[in-house]
Short mmCIF file of C-alpha atoms in Angstrom, two decimals:
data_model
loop_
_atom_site.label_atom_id
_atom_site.label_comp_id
_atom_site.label_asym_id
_atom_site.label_seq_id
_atom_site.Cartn_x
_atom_site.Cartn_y
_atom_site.Cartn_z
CA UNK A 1 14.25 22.42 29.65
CA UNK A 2 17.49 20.39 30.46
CA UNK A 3 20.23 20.04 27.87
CA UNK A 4 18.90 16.39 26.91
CA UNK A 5 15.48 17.84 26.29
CA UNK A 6 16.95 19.97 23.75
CA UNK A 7 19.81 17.51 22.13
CA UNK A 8 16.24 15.27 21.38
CA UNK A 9 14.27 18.03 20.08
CA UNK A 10 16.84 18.75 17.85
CA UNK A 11 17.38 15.18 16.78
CA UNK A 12 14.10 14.29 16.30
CA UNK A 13 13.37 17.19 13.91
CA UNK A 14 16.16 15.85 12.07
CA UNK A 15 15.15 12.25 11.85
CA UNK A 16 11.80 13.34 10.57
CA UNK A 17 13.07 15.76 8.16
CA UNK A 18 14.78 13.06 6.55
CA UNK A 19 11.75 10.58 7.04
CA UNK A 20 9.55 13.01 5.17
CA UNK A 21 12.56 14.20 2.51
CA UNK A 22 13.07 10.14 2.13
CA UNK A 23 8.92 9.62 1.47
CA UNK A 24 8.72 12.02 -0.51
CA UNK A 25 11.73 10.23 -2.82
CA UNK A 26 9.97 6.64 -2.72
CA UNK A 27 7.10 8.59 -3.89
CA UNK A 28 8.56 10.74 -6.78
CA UNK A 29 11.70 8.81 -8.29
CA UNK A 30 11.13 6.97 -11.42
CA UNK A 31 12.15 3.24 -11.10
CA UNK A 32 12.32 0.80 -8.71
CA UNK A 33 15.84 0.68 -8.30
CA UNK A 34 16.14 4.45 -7.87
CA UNK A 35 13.46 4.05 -4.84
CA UNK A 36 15.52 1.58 -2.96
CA UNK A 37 17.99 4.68 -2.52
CA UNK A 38 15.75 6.74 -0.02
CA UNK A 39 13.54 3.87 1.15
CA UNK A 40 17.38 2.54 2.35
CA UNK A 41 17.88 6.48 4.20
CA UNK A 42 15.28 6.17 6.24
CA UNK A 43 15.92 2.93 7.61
CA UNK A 44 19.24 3.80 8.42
CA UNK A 45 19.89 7.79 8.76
CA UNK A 46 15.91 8.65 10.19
CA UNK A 47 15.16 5.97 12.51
CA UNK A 48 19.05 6.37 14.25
CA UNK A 49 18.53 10.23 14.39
CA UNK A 50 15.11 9.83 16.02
CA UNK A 51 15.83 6.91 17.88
CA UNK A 52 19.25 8.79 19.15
CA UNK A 53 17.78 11.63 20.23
CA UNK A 54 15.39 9.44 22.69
CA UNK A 55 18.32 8.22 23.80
CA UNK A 56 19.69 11.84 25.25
CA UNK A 57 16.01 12.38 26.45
CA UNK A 58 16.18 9.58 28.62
CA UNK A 59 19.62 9.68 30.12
CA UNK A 60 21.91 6.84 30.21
CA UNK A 61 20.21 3.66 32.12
CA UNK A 62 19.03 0.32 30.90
CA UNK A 63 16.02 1.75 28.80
CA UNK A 64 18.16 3.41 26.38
CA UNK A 65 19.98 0.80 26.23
CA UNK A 66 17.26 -1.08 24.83
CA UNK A 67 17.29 1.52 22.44
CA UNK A 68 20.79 1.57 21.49
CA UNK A 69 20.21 -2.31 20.66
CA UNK A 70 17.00 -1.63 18.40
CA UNK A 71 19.18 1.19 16.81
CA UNK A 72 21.97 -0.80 16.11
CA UNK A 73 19.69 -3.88 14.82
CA UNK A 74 17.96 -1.96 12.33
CA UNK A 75 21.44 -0.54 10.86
CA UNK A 76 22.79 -3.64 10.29
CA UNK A 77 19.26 -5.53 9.29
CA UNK A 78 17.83 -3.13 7.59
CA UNK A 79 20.70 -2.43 4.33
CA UNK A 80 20.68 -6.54 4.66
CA UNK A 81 16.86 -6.73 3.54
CA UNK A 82 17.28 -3.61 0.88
CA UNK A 83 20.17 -5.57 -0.77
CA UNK A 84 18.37 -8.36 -0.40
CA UNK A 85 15.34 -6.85 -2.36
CA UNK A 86 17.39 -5.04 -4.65
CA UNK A 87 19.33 -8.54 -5.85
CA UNK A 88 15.90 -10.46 -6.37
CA UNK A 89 14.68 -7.96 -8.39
CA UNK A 90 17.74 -7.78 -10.38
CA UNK A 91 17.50 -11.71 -10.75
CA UNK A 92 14.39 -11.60 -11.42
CA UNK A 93 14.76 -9.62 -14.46
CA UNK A 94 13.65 -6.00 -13.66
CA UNK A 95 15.55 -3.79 -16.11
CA UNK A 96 17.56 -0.65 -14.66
CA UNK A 97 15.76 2.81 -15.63
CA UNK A 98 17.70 4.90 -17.81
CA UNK A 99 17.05 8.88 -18.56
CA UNK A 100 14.52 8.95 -21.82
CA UNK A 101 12.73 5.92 -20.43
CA UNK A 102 9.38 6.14 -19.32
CA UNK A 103 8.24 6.19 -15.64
CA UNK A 104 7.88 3.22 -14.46
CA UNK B 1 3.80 17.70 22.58
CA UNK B 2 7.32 17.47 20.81
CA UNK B 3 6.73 13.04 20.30
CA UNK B 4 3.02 14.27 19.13
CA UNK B 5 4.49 16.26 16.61
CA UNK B 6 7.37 13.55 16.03
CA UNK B 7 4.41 10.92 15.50
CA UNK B 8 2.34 12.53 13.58
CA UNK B 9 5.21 13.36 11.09
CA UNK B 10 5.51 9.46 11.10
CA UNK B 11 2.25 9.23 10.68
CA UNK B 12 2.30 10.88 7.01
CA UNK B 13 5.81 9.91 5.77
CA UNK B 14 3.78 6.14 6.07
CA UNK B 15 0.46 7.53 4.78
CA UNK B 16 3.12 8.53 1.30
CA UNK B 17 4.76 4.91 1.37
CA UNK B 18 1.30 3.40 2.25
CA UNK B 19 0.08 5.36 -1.52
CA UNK B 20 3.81 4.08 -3.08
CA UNK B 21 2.73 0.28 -1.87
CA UNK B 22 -0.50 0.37 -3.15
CA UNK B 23 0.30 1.92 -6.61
CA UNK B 24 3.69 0.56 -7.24
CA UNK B 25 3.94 -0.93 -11.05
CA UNK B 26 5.79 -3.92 -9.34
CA UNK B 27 5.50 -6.32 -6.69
CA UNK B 28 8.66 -5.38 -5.87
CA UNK B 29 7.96 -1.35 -5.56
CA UNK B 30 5.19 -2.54 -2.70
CA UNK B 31 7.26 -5.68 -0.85
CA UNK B 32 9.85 -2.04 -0.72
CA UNK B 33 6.87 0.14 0.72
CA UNK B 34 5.92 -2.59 2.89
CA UNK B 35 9.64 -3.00 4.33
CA UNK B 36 9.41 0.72 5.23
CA UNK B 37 6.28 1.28 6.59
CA UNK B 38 7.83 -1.40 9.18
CA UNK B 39 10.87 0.83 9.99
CA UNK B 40 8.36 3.45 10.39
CA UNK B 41 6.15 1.68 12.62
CA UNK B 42 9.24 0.20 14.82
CA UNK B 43 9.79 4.54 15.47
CA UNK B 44 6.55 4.88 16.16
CA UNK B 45 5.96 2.52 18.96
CA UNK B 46 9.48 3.70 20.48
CA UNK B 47 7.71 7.69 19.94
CA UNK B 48 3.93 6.29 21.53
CA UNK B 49 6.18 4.83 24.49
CA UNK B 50 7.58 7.58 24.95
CA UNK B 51 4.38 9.85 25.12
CA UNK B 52 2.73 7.72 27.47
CA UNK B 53 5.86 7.23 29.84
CA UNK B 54 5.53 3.11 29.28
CA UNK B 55 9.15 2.20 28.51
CA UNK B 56 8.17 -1.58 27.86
CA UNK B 57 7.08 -0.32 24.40
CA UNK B 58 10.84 -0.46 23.40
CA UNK B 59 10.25 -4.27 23.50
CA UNK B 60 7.37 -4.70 21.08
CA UNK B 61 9.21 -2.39 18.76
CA UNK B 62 12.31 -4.39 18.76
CA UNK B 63 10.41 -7.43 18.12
CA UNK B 64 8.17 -5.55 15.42
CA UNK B 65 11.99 -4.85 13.92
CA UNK B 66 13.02 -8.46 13.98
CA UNK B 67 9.50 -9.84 12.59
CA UNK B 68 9.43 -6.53 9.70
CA UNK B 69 12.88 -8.71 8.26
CA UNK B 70 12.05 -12.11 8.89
CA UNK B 71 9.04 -11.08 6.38
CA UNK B 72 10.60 -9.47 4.06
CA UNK B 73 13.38 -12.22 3.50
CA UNK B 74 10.50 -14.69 3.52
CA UNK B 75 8.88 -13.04 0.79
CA UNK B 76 12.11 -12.86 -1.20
CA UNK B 77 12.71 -16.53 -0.47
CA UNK B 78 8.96 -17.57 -1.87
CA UNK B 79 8.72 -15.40 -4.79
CA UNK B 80 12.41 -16.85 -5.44
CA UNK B 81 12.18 -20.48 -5.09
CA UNK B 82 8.23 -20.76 -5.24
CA UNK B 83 8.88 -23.19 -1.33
CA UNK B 84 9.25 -21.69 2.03
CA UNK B 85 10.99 -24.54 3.50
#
């Protein structure tokens, strides 16, 4: 049980707290706007913790850095498509939720 | 046995977007479920890789990343413009 071992234990129960906590949210929030918010946290905040934390398990060599790229891909693709999403339903007309409304 | 347990708490985070994609009111709420279960998926195959020693998986989940949104943009552009060209 080296000390990387233990950084990605650590890590990984992180990233899948927040992977659940985020699920969860998409699940339970009212609108569709509101979902966007944790459907954007675990693209961004779970898959880096995760993904990080294989990165300490495996040392530093050319596998993580494969890693590093996909990490660093999917936090600058992955706001791109929620803004993306986010701006063609806003064209598109789907109204903001406010408190009082009903679920949608 | 610590990926296993990483996996399989993968495995029902996407099982809840999976239910948010199929009953979302909009086509929106599921294009949204869809675009996560991808992310999840890309962890996955880095987490399976990684149980199985087989480091080449980090390949097909970077290309599962790329593909997850060139879809999703693709779908925006349709539904937007009705033409894919």
């Amino acid at each position: 049980m080296d000390i990387g071992t233990i950084i990605c234990g650590v890590l990984l129960f992180i990233g899948c707290f927040f992977i659940l906590v985020a699920s969860v949210g998409v699940l339970r929030f009212p609108d569709f706007f509101t979902r966007i918010h944790p459907a954007g946290k675990t693209d961004t905040l779970g898959q880096a913790c995760v993904l990080i934390g294989l990165i300490f398990y495996e040392g530093f060599d050319f596998i993580s850095l494969k890693l590093l790229i996909i990490v660093v891909f999917l936090l600058v693709v992955n706001p791109t498509a929620t803004y993306a999403l986010a701006n063609a339903a806003f064209i598109s007309g789907v109204k903001p939720w406010k408190k009082g409304d009903k679920r949608q | 046995m610590m990926f296993g347990l990483a996996a399989l708490a993968i495995v029902v985070a996407a099982i809840m977007v999976l239910y948010r994609g199929i009953k979302g009111p909009r086509v929106y709420d599921r294009l949204l479920a869809i675009n996560s279960m991808g992310t999840k998926t890309v962890i996955l195959i880095a987490l399976i890789g990684y149980m199985y020693e087989r480091p080449h998986f980090l390949d097909i989940a970077l290309v599962y990343a790329l593909i997850n949104f060139i879809g999703t943009i693709a779908f925006l552009k349709y539904r937007e413009t009705g033409r894919l060209d």
